[in-house]
Short mmCIF file of C-alpha atoms in Angstrom, two decimals:
data_model
loop_
_atom_site.label_atom_id
_atom_site.label_comp_id
_atom_site.label_asym_id
_atom_site.label_seq_id
_atom_site.Cartn_x
_atom_site.Cartn_y
_atom_site.Cartn_z
CA MET A 1 78.97 -26.33 27.28
CA ASN A 2 75.85 -25.34 25.35
CA ASP A 3 74.52 -27.32 22.42
CA ARG A 4 72.88 -25.29 19.69
CA THR A 5 71.14 -26.69 16.64
CA ASP A 6 70.53 -24.54 13.59
CA HIS A 7 67.07 -25.32 12.25
CA GLY A 8 67.16 -22.54 9.73
CA THR A 9 69.82 -24.19 7.51
CA GLY A 10 69.26 -27.83 8.22
CA HIS A 11 72.99 -28.30 9.17
CA GLY A 12 74.43 -28.56 12.65
CA SER A 13 76.99 -26.09 14.02
CA TRP A 14 79.08 -26.15 17.13
CA SER A 15 79.80 -23.20 19.32
CA GLY A 16 80.95 -22.51 22.84
CA ARG A 17 84.28 -22.75 24.49
CA GLY A 18 86.62 -24.72 22.27
CA SER A 19 86.17 -25.64 18.68
CA GLY A 20 85.77 -28.60 16.40
CA ALA A 21 83.32 -29.97 13.91
CA PRO A 22 80.07 -31.49 15.12
CA PRO A 23 79.44 -35.14 14.50
CA SER A 24 78.18 -35.75 10.97
CA THR A 25 75.70 -38.39 12.03
CA ARG A 26 73.21 -38.70 14.91
CA THR A 27 74.19 -40.98 17.75
CA ALA A 28 72.06 -42.46 20.46
CA PRO A 29 72.03 -40.46 23.69
CA LEU A 30 73.86 -41.67 26.74
CA PRO A 31 71.69 -43.19 29.42
CA GLY A 32 69.96 -40.51 31.46
CA MET A 33 70.50 -37.78 28.88
CA PRO A 34 67.84 -36.24 26.61
CA SER A 35 67.85 -36.90 22.90
CA PRO A 36 69.12 -34.08 20.71
CA ALA A 37 66.45 -32.11 18.90
CA THR A 38 65.36 -33.38 15.55
CA PRO A 39 66.05 -30.98 12.70
CA GLY A 40 62.99 -29.31 11.22
CA ARG A 41 59.98 -27.39 12.53
CA THR A 42 58.58 -28.45 15.90
CA ARG A 43 55.23 -27.82 17.54
CA ASP A 44 56.81 -25.11 19.64
CA ASP A 45 58.24 -23.31 16.60
CA ARG A 46 54.85 -21.71 15.92
CA THR A 47 55.61 -18.47 17.77
CA HIS A 48 58.76 -16.59 18.68
CA ASP A 49 57.66 -15.98 22.25
CA ASP A 50 57.17 -19.55 23.56
CA ARG A 51 59.80 -20.03 26.24
CA THR A 52 60.44 -22.95 28.63
CA PRO A 53 63.28 -23.39 31.08
CA GLU A 54 64.85 -26.09 28.92
CA GLY A 55 65.50 -27.14 25.32
CA HIS A 56 66.62 -23.85 23.70
CA THR A 57 67.40 -23.49 19.99
CA HIS A 58 69.77 -20.99 18.48
CA ASP A 59 66.93 -18.70 17.36
CA GLY A 60 65.33 -18.60 20.82
CA ARG A 61 62.56 -21.15 20.19
CA THR A 62 62.06 -23.87 22.75
CA HIS A 63 60.94 -27.43 23.17
CA VAL A 64 59.03 -28.66 26.15
CA GLY A 65 61.36 -31.02 27.99
CA GLY A 66 64.18 -30.27 25.57
CA ARG A 67 62.60 -32.16 22.66
CA PRO A 68 59.66 -31.68 20.35
CA ARG A 69 56.51 -33.65 20.94
CA ARG A 70 55.93 -35.78 17.85
CA SER A 71 53.61 -38.63 17.02
CA ALA A 72 54.73 -42.15 16.18
CA THR A 73 54.32 -41.38 12.47
CA GLY A 74 56.51 -38.31 12.63
CA GLY A 75 53.67 -35.72 12.60
CA ARG A 76 52.46 -33.43 15.34
CA SER A 77 50.93 -34.99 18.40
CA PRO A 78 47.15 -34.45 18.64
CA LYS A 79 45.93 -31.90 21.17
CA PRO A 80 44.94 -33.47 24.45
CA ARG A 81 41.18 -33.73 24.91
CA PRO A 82 39.79 -31.03 27.21
CA SER A 83 39.05 -32.17 30.70
CA ARG A 84 35.49 -32.88 31.79
CA ARG A 85 35.49 -29.73 33.88
CA ARG A 86 36.60 -27.61 30.91
CA ARG A 87 33.91 -29.15 28.72
CA LEU A 88 31.28 -28.31 31.31
CA VAL A 89 32.54 -24.71 31.53
CA ARG A 90 32.37 -24.36 27.74
CA LEU A 91 28.85 -25.78 27.69
CA ALA A 92 27.73 -23.39 30.42
CA VAL A 93 29.18 -20.42 28.53
CA LEU A 94 27.39 -21.54 25.36
CA LEU A 95 24.08 -22.00 27.13
CA PHE A 96 24.39 -18.57 28.72
CA ALA A 97 25.55 -16.76 25.60
CA ALA A 98 22.97 -18.22 23.20
CA PRO A 99 19.87 -16.56 24.71
CA VAL A 100 21.75 -13.30 25.24
CA VAL A 101 22.84 -13.19 21.60
CA PHE A 102 19.34 -14.21 20.50
CA SER A 103 17.78 -11.53 22.70
CA ALA A 104 20.17 -8.89 21.38
CA GLY A 105 19.26 -9.86 17.84
CA THR A 106 15.58 -9.76 18.72
CA TYR A 107 15.87 -6.25 20.12
CA VAL A 108 17.80 -5.01 17.08
CA TRP A 109 15.05 -6.44 14.88
CA ALA A 110 12.29 -4.93 17.03
CA ASP A 111 13.98 -1.53 17.07
CA THR A 112 13.87 -1.43 13.27
CA GLU A 113 10.23 -2.54 13.21
CA LEU A 114 8.88 0.29 15.38
CA ALA A 115 6.25 2.43 13.62
CA GLN A 116 7.84 5.83 14.27
CA GLU A 117 5.02 7.82 12.69
CA VAL A 118 4.78 10.88 14.95
CA ASP A 119 7.22 13.74 14.35
CA LEU A 120 7.15 15.74 17.58
CA GLY A 121 9.96 17.99 16.36
CA ALA A 122 7.79 19.28 13.53
CA LEU A 123 4.90 20.41 15.76
CA PRO A 124 4.32 24.17 16.12
CA ASP A 125 4.01 26.10 19.36
CA ARG A 126 5.68 23.47 21.55
CA ALA A 127 5.77 23.83 25.31
CA PRO A 128 9.31 24.66 26.54
CA ASP A 129 11.51 21.85 27.81
CA GLY A 130 11.26 21.13 31.50
CA LYS A 131 13.24 18.92 33.85
CA GLY A 132 12.86 15.16 33.79
CA THR A 133 11.21 13.19 30.99
CA ASN A 134 7.53 13.12 29.99
CA TYR A 135 5.82 10.28 28.13
CA LEU A 136 2.30 10.51 26.71
CA ILE A 137 0.84 6.98 26.72
CA VAL A 138 -2.30 6.51 24.67
CA GLY A 139 -4.57 3.50 24.45
CA SER A 140 -6.57 3.87 21.26
CA ASP A 141 -9.74 2.06 20.26
CA SER A 142 -8.30 1.25 16.85
CA ARG A 143 -9.70 -2.06 15.58
CA ALA A 144 -6.79 -2.52 13.17
CA GLY A 145 -5.59 -6.11 13.24
CA LEU A 146 -8.88 -7.49 14.61
CA SER A 147 -11.05 -9.83 12.57
CA GLU A 148 -14.82 -9.47 12.60
CA ARG A 149 -15.02 -12.46 14.93
CA ALA A 150 -12.44 -10.93 17.28
CA ARG A 151 -14.31 -7.62 17.32
CA LYS A 152 -17.46 -9.46 18.30
CA ASP A 153 -15.76 -11.60 20.94
CA LEU A 154 -13.99 -8.59 22.47
CA ARG A 155 -17.11 -6.40 22.16
CA THR A 156 -15.15 -3.56 20.65
CA GLY A 157 -17.88 -2.53 18.23
CA SER A 158 -17.29 -1.82 14.57
CA ALA A 159 -16.44 1.90 14.54
CA GLU A 160 -13.72 2.75 12.05
CA GLY A 161 -10.82 5.10 12.62
CA ARG A 162 -9.35 5.49 16.07
CA ARG A 163 -10.16 7.41 19.21
CA THR A 164 -8.46 7.51 22.57
CA ASP A 165 -9.63 5.02 25.14
CA SER A 166 -7.11 6.12 27.78
CA MET A 167 -4.42 8.77 28.18
CA ILE A 168 -1.69 8.77 30.78
CA LEU A 169 0.99 11.41 31.23
CA LEU A 170 4.01 9.72 32.82
CA HIS A 171 6.83 11.83 34.29
CA THR A 172 10.18 10.41 35.38
CA GLY A 173 12.76 12.43 37.24
CA ALA A 174 14.72 12.90 40.44
CA HIS A 175 11.74 11.99 42.61
CA GLY A 176 10.68 8.79 40.90
CA THR A 177 7.75 8.26 38.54
CA THR A 178 4.41 10.05 38.54
CA MET A 179 1.54 8.68 36.46
CA VAL A 180 -1.25 11.21 35.82
CA SER A 181 -4.40 9.99 34.07
CA LEU A 182 -6.06 12.48 31.75
CA PRO A 183 -9.75 11.56 31.35
CA ARG A 184 -10.66 11.40 27.69
CA ASP A 185 -13.71 13.62 28.38
CA SER A 186 -11.56 16.37 29.93
CA TRP A 187 -12.87 19.81 28.93
CA VAL A 188 -9.87 21.62 27.41
CA THR A 189 -8.99 24.14 24.72
CA VAL A 190 -8.07 22.41 21.46
CA PRO A 191 -5.38 24.44 19.61
CA PRO A 192 -5.96 25.70 16.05
CA TYR A 193 -5.48 22.94 13.50
CA VAL A 194 -5.93 21.84 9.91
CA ARG A 195 -7.96 18.75 9.10
CA PRO A 196 -5.51 16.50 7.23
CA GLU A 197 -8.18 14.92 5.03
CA THR A 198 -9.79 18.21 3.90
CA GLY A 199 -7.09 20.86 4.38
CA ARG A 200 -9.63 23.10 6.12
CA SER A 201 -8.36 25.29 8.98
CA TYR A 202 -10.06 25.57 12.37
CA ASP A 203 -9.56 28.06 15.18
CA ALA A 204 -8.87 27.10 18.78
CA GLU A 205 -12.03 26.12 20.63
CA PRO A 206 -13.13 24.33 23.83
CA ASP A 207 -13.80 20.62 23.38
CA LYS A 208 -13.17 17.25 24.96
CA LEU A 209 -9.57 16.06 24.96
CA ASN A 210 -10.61 12.97 23.04
CA ALA A 211 -11.82 15.21 20.21
CA ALA A 212 -8.28 16.47 19.62
CA PHE A 213 -7.20 12.93 18.80
CA SER A 214 -10.24 12.26 16.61
CA LEU A 215 -9.84 15.51 14.66
CA GLY A 216 -6.07 15.72 14.26
CA GLY A 217 -4.56 12.43 15.40
CA PRO A 218 -1.48 12.18 17.64
CA ASP A 219 -0.10 15.55 16.49
CA LEU A 220 -3.11 17.54 17.65
CA LEU A 221 -3.45 15.47 20.81
CA VAL A 222 0.15 16.21 21.82
CA ARG A 223 -0.35 19.90 21.12
CA ALA A 224 -3.57 19.92 23.18
CA VAL A 225 -1.87 18.18 26.12
CA GLU A 226 1.10 20.55 26.02
CA SER A 227 -0.97 23.73 25.70
CA ASN A 228 -3.31 22.76 28.56
CA THR A 229 -0.67 21.38 30.96
CA GLY A 230 2.43 23.41 30.09
CA LEU A 231 4.44 20.17 30.00
CA HIS A 232 6.76 19.31 27.12
CA VAL A 233 6.01 15.80 25.78
CA ASP A 234 9.32 14.04 25.11
CA HIS A 235 7.96 10.68 23.92
CA TYR A 236 4.69 9.41 22.50
CA ALA A 237 3.49 5.77 22.60
CA GLU A 238 0.12 4.49 21.39
CA ILE A 239 -1.24 0.96 21.25
CA GLY A 240 -4.52 -0.34 19.84
CA PHE A 241 -6.89 -3.05 21.02
CA ALA A 242 -5.25 -5.88 19.06
CA GLY A 243 -1.76 -5.05 20.29
CA PHE A 244 -2.96 -4.72 23.89
CA VAL A 245 -4.61 -8.14 23.87
CA SER A 246 -1.62 -9.77 22.17
CA VAL A 247 0.92 -8.32 24.61
CA VAL A 248 -1.04 -9.53 27.63
CA ASP A 249 -1.32 -13.02 26.16
CA ALA A 250 2.35 -13.04 25.14
CA VAL A 251 3.55 -12.43 28.72
CA GLY A 252 1.35 -15.25 29.96
CA GLY A 253 -1.40 -13.07 31.42
CA VAL A 254 -1.30 -10.46 34.15
CA ASP A 255 -1.94 -11.10 37.83
CA MET A 256 -4.56 -8.81 39.34
CA CYS A 257 -6.28 -8.70 42.73
CA LEU A 258 -9.80 -7.25 42.63
CA ASP A 259 -11.56 -5.95 45.72
CA ARG A 260 -15.02 -6.72 44.27
CA ASP A 261 -16.76 -8.49 41.42
CA VAL A 262 -16.58 -6.67 38.10
CA LYS A 263 -19.42 -7.21 35.63
CA ASP A 264 -20.10 -4.94 32.64
CA PRO A 265 -22.14 -6.18 29.66
CA ASN A 266 -20.87 -3.33 27.47
CA SER A 267 -17.18 -4.22 27.75
CA GLY A 268 -17.79 -7.92 28.44
CA ALA A 269 -16.09 -7.82 31.84
CA ASP A 270 -17.18 -10.69 34.10
CA LEU A 271 -14.57 -11.07 36.81
CA ARG A 272 -14.75 -12.41 40.35
CA LYS A 273 -13.43 -10.74 43.48
CA GLY A 274 -9.95 -11.89 44.50
CA CYS A 275 -6.58 -12.55 42.91
CA GLN A 276 -6.47 -14.04 39.43
CA THR A 277 -4.58 -14.03 36.15
CA LEU A 278 -6.27 -12.06 33.37
CA ASP A 279 -5.73 -13.06 29.77
CA GLY A 280 -5.80 -10.55 26.92
CA SER A 281 -9.55 -10.42 26.36
CA GLU A 282 -10.33 -10.28 30.10
CA ALA A 283 -7.77 -7.51 30.58
CA LEU A 284 -9.21 -5.44 27.75
CA ALA A 285 -12.72 -5.79 29.19
CA PHE A 286 -11.44 -4.75 32.62
CA VAL A 287 -9.66 -1.55 31.51
CA ARG A 288 -12.59 -0.48 29.30
CA GLN A 289 -15.45 -0.99 31.74
CA ARG A 290 -16.82 2.06 33.55
CA LYS A 291 -20.59 1.57 33.91
CA GLN A 292 -20.35 0.18 37.43
CA GLU A 293 -17.69 2.65 38.53
CA ALA A 294 -19.13 5.21 40.95
CA GLN A 295 -17.03 7.94 39.31
CA GLY A 296 -17.47 6.73 35.76
CA ASP A 297 -14.49 7.68 33.62
CA LEU A 298 -12.40 8.68 36.65
CA GLY A 299 -12.90 5.22 38.12
CA ARG A 300 -11.90 3.67 34.83
CA THR A 301 -8.67 5.66 34.67
CA ARG A 302 -7.70 4.32 38.10
CA ASN A 303 -8.30 0.77 36.87
CA GLN A 304 -6.20 1.46 33.80
CA GLN A 305 -3.30 2.73 35.89
CA LYS A 306 -3.54 -0.27 38.20
CA PHE A 307 -3.51 -2.68 35.30
CA LEU A 308 -0.70 -0.97 33.35
CA THR A 309 1.62 -1.05 36.36
CA ALA A 310 0.84 -4.75 36.81
CA LEU A 311 1.52 -5.39 33.11
CA ALA A 312 4.78 -3.45 33.30
CA ARG A 313 5.81 -5.45 36.37
CA GLN A 314 5.31 -8.65 34.39
CA ALA A 315 6.79 -7.49 31.08
CA ALA A 316 9.90 -5.86 32.58
CA THR A 317 11.02 -8.84 34.64
CA PRO A 318 14.30 -10.55 33.68
CA GLY A 319 12.27 -13.71 33.05
CA THR A 320 10.55 -11.92 30.17
CA LEU A 321 13.26 -9.52 28.95
CA LEU A 322 16.04 -12.13 28.84
CA ASN A 323 13.91 -15.10 27.82
CA PRO A 324 13.72 -15.32 24.02
CA ALA A 325 10.67 -17.59 24.23
CA ARG A 326 8.80 -14.74 25.92
CA SER A 327 10.53 -11.58 24.75
CA PHE A 328 10.17 -12.31 21.04
CA PRO A 329 6.40 -13.02 21.15
CA THR A 330 5.87 -10.02 23.44
CA LEU A 331 7.72 -7.63 21.15
CA SER A 332 6.21 -9.11 18.01
CA ALA A 333 2.69 -8.85 19.45
CA GLY A 334 3.13 -5.29 20.65
CA LEU A 335 4.56 -4.04 17.37
CA ASP A 336 1.37 -4.92 15.48
CA THR A 337 -0.48 -1.78 16.59
CA LEU A 338 2.21 0.22 18.39
CA VAL A 339 2.82 3.79 17.18
CA VAL A 340 5.63 5.94 18.60
CA ASP A 341 7.36 9.20 17.78
CA LYS A 342 10.48 9.39 15.63
CA ASP A 343 12.81 9.82 18.61
CA THR A 344 11.46 6.83 20.56
CA GLY A 345 13.40 3.59 20.26
CA LEU A 346 13.11 0.24 21.96
CA ARG A 347 15.40 1.37 24.76
CA ASP A 348 13.00 4.23 25.56
CA LEU A 349 10.08 1.81 25.69
CA VAL A 350 11.97 -0.50 28.05
CA THR A 351 12.75 2.53 30.24
CA LEU A 352 9.06 3.44 30.16
CA PHE A 353 8.00 -0.04 31.28
CA ARG A 354 10.57 -0.09 34.05
CA ALA A 355 9.38 3.32 35.25
CA MET A 356 5.79 2.05 35.43
CA ARG A 357 7.01 -1.05 37.19
CA GLY A 358 8.81 1.13 39.73
CA VAL A 359 5.52 2.76 40.71
CA THR A 360 4.26 -0.52 42.18
CA ALA A 361 7.55 -0.96 44.04
CA GLY A 362 7.12 2.33 45.88
CA GLY A 363 9.19 4.40 43.46
CA GLY A 364 6.38 6.62 42.25
CA ARG A 365 2.79 7.82 42.44
CA GLN A 366 -0.48 7.26 40.58
CA LEU A 367 -2.81 10.23 40.25
CA ASN A 368 -5.80 11.52 38.35
CA VAL A 369 -5.67 15.11 37.19
CA PRO A 370 -7.49 17.17 39.90
CA VAL A 371 -11.17 17.54 38.97
CA SER A 372 -13.73 20.08 40.17
CA ASP A 373 -16.74 18.67 38.29
CA PRO A 374 -16.86 15.13 36.80
CA ALA A 375 -20.18 15.84 35.05
CA PHE A 376 -19.66 19.32 33.66
CA ALA A 377 -22.46 20.32 31.24
CA THR A 378 -21.18 21.59 27.89
CA SER A 379 -22.40 22.13 24.34
CA LYS A 380 -20.64 18.82 23.49
CA GLY A 381 -22.33 16.86 26.27
CA SER A 382 -21.19 15.94 29.77
CA ALA A 383 -17.47 16.50 30.31
CA VAL A 384 -14.85 16.42 33.07
CA LYS A 385 -13.81 19.85 34.32
CA TRP A 386 -10.35 20.14 35.84
CA ASP A 387 -9.70 21.94 39.12
CA GLU A 388 -7.64 24.70 37.52
CA ARG A 389 -5.73 25.82 40.60
CA ARG A 390 -4.72 22.36 41.80
CA ALA A 391 -4.04 21.12 38.28
CA ARG A 392 -1.78 24.10 37.60
CA THR A 393 0.16 23.36 40.81
CA LEU A 394 0.57 19.70 39.83
CA PHE A 395 1.81 20.44 36.33
CA THR A 396 4.21 23.12 37.59
CA GLU A 397 5.73 20.66 40.06
CA LEU A 398 6.18 18.10 37.28
CA ARG A 399 7.67 20.65 34.89
CA ASP A 400 10.22 21.71 37.49
CA ASP A 401 10.74 18.08 38.59
CA ARG A 402 9.83 18.88 42.18
CA PRO A 403 8.12 16.53 44.66
CA VAL A 404 4.39 16.32 43.97
CA THR A 405 2.29 17.61 46.85
CA LEU A 406 -1.09 16.33 45.61
CA PRO A 407 -2.19 13.34 47.72
CA GLN A 408 -2.13 10.01 45.94
CA GLU A 409 -5.59 8.57 45.29
CA ARG A 410 -6.46 5.09 46.47
#
């Protein structure tokens, strides 16, 4: 015989084999038998799908143990307190999720703060697309963001405007990463251009690569690099002195091992031989010094590559990328003087840093553009003349994303 209680009407009904009216009043259960369900809504009436092996009602709802769980006052029983293990699991999830959510928010903020000032798509006479991805990385000598005291301490001078202090063409593709330094004094053909401040037009003419940046900014520099290398520049990233120093300090300094003492009164470099951690000002002095380099600007470009890969190794570690205490200051510091093209977002910059980091892990190569004369006499002073045959071979291999055959310099 099955008992069924109708909670929808508030009156009992009797069904099953046989007939008869149900008792009009509640009676105490016999010893060993469960109490009949109390009319009204129970804790288990909240959904239509709660099922237990016992305590069925006529509409399919159930009671655990055949009876609703109620408090002494007639209300619902309070939820049992979570176990200690469950509390620890919840705490661990919270501690893990908080920095991830914070980091995600930081990156969204940083992505909107990028100074996307260079419109590569609007440039005329672009080099055709090749295979792989090419980044043009420029370190400018812009003093923007530096106080007079900082300029003096960092020995940056007081020149206004901005010129290139370093240029690196970075290619990523099927054969890893290749970093090619382009000396700023490289003797190249600067494409025809219009001076933005005067509107005057100029024909193409030979000049130093650095002049393209001084005369026409990032737009003319990209055009000069493309026309002289045949490589299509997919992304542009430029950082000034202030941003460089701030980024190095924000990541806690960069570990470098020097094979000799480095002392240069012009840049302010005064470093001892051996392994050490360089802060922002020391790092800037190191990458700018060239007076004691046997190959002058070529020696400096090698130092710049060495330092940038070390910086990328530090900045792209999970300890920095996933640590809000480090990632936020790093991004905030770098954004101060960072200029990129309109198609470059934060994800592209992270990919760039990881590619540079991969070079130090054996996933790439560091090269200088092949040079035939590092002190080539020109009407604009001493310049760096490329080895045209070997340079053409290098750039063709990069354009076609083939393995580079040029030996890596040490």
